[in-house]
Coordinates of C-alpha atoms in Angstrom, one line a residue:
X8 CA 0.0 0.0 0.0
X9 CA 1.4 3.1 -1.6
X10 CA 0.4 6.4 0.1
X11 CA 0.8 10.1 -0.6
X12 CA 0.1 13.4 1.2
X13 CA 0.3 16.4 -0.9
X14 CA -0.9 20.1 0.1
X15 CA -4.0 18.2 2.0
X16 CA -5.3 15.9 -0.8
X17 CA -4.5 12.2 -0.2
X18 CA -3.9 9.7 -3.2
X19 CA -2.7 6.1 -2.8
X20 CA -1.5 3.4 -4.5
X21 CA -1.5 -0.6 -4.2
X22 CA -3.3 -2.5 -0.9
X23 CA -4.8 -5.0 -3.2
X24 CA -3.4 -8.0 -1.6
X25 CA -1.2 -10.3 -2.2
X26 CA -2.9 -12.2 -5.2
X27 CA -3.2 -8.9 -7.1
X28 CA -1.0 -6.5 -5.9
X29 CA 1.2 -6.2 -2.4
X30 CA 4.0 -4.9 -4.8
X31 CA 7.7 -4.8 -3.3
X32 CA 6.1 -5.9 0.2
X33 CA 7.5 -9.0 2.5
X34 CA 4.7 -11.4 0.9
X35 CA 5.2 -10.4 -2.8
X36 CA 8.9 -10.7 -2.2
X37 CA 8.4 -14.5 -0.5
X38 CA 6.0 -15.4 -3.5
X39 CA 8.6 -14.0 -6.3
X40 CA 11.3 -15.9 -4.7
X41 CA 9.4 -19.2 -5.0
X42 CA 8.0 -18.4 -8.2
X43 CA 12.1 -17.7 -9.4
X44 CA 12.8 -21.2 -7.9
X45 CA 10.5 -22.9 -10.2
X46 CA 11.9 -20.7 -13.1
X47 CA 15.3 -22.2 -12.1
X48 CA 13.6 -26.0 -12.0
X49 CA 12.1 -25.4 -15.7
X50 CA 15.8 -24.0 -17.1
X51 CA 14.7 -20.5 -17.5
X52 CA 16.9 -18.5 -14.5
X53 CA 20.1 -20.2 -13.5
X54 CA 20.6 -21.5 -10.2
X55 CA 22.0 -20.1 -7.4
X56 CA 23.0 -20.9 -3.9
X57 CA 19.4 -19.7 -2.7
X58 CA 17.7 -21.5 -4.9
X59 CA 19.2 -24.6 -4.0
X60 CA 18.4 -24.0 -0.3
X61 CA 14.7 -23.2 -0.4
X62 CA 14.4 -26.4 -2.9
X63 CA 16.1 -28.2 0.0
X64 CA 13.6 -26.9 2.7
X65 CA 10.5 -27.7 0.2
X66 CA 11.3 -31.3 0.1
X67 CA 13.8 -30.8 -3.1
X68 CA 11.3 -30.2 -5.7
X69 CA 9.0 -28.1 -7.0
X70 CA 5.9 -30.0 -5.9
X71 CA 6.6 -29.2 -2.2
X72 CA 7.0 -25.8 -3.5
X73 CA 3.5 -25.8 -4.9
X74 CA 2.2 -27.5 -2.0
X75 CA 3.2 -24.8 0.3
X76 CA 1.8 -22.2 -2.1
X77 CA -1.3 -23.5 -2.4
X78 CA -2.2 -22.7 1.6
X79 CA 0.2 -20.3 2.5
X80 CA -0.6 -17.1 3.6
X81 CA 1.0 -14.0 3.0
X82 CA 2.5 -14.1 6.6
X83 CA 3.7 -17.9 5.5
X84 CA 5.5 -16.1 2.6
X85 CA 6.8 -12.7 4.3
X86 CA 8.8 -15.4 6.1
X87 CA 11.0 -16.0 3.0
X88 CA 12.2 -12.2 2.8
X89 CA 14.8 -12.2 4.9
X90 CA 16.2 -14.9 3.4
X91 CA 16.5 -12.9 0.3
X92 CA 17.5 -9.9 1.2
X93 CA 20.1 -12.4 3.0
X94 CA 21.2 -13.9 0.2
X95 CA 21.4 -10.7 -1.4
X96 CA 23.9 -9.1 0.6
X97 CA 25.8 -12.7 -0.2
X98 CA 26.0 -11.6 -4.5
X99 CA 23.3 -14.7 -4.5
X100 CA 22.0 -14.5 -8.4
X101 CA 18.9 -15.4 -7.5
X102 CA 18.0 -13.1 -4.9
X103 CA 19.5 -10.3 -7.2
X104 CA 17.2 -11.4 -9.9
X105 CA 13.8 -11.2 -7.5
X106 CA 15.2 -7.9 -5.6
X107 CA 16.3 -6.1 -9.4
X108 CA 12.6 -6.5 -10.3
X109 CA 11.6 -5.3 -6.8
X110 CA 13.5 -2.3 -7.0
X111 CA 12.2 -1.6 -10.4
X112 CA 8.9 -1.9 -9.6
X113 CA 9.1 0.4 -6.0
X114 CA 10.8 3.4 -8.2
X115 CA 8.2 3.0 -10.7
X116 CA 5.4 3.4 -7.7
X117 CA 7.9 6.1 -6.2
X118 CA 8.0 8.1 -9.2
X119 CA 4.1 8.1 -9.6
X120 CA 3.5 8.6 -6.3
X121 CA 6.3 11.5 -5.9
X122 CA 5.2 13.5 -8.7
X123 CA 6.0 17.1 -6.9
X124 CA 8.8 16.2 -4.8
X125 CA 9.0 16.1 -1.4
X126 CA 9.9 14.0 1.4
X127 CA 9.5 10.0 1.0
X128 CA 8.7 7.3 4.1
X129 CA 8.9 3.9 3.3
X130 CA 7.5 1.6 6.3
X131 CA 6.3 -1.9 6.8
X132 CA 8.5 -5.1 7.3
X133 CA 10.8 -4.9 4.5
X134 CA 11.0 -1.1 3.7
X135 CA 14.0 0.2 5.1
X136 CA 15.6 -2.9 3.6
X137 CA 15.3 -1.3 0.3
X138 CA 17.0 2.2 1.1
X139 CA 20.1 1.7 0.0
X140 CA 19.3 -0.4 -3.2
X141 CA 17.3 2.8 -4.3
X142 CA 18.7 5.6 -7.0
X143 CA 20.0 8.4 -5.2
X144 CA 16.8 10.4 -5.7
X145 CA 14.8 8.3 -4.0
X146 CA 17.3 8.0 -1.2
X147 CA 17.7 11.5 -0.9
X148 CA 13.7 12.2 -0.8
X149 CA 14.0 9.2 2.2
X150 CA 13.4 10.4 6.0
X151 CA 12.1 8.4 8.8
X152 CA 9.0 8.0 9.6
X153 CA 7.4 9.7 12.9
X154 CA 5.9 6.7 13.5
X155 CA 5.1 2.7 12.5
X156 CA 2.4 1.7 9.8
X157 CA -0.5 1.7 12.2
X158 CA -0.6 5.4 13.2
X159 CA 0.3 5.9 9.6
X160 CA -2.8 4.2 8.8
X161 CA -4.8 6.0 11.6
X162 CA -3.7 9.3 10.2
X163 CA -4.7 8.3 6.6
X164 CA -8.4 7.1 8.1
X165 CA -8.3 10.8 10.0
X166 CA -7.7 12.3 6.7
X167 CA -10.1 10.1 4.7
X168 CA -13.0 11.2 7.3
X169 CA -12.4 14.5 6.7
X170 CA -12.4 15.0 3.1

């Protein structure tokens, strides 16, 4: 979920959930990884270190892969980002692959969502995990937020009333 405060008027982006949307979030991230495992599986990514290691802890094939997607929920996936960004950190192929496309895809929001400048907040799980993979424009627009996502989300239901 994608939001933006701009002389009073309030526009967001995204909170569509993880089947349609959830873009760049923990759950996305978890379901992208998996979904880049099987890609490895079929012969379309290479392999990596990663890759290897959650086909290990899915029973060393896709089916348990599938399996576990089939019931998970996005909380059961958001378990699988730290890994990445793990891995990441390690030069993994793999998690580069899922976290290039994730990167992509958050400055694309970004850039929508910044249209006049200003100051960005990225919160949530996985959001200050992103900071430094961001172009410096983004990074530079970065502050900290004054508080977590749930008075965020308070403050956005104020403003909603009130408009």
């Amino acid at each position: 979920f994608f939001a933006r405060q701009h002389n009073g008027q309030l526009s967001h982006a995204g909170g569509w959930g993880l089947t349609l949307g959830d873009e760049c979030g923990g759950a996305w991230l978890g379901r992208e990884l998996l979904r880049a495992v099987l890609m490895t599986h079929d012969g379309l990514l290479e392999g990596s270190p990663l890759g290897a290691q959650v086909t290990s802890n899915f029973g060393n094939g896709p089916d348990g892969i599938v399996m576990f997607a089939a019931t998970a929920t996005p909380a059961d996936f958001a378990e699988l980002a730290p890994v990445l960004f793990e891995a990441h950190e390690s030069g993994d192929s793999l998690a580069n692959h899922v976290l290039t496309r994730a990167v992509a895809d958050l400055e694309r929001i970004l850039t929508a969502m910044h249209v006049n400048g200003g100051d960005l907040f990225i919160t949530g799980g996985v959001g200050v995990r992103y900071k430094p993979m961001l172009g410096a424009t983004f990074r530079d627009a970065l502050k900290e937020p004054a508080g977590d996502s749930l008075s965020g989300a308070f403050s956005i239901g104020r403003a909603l009333l009130q408009s």
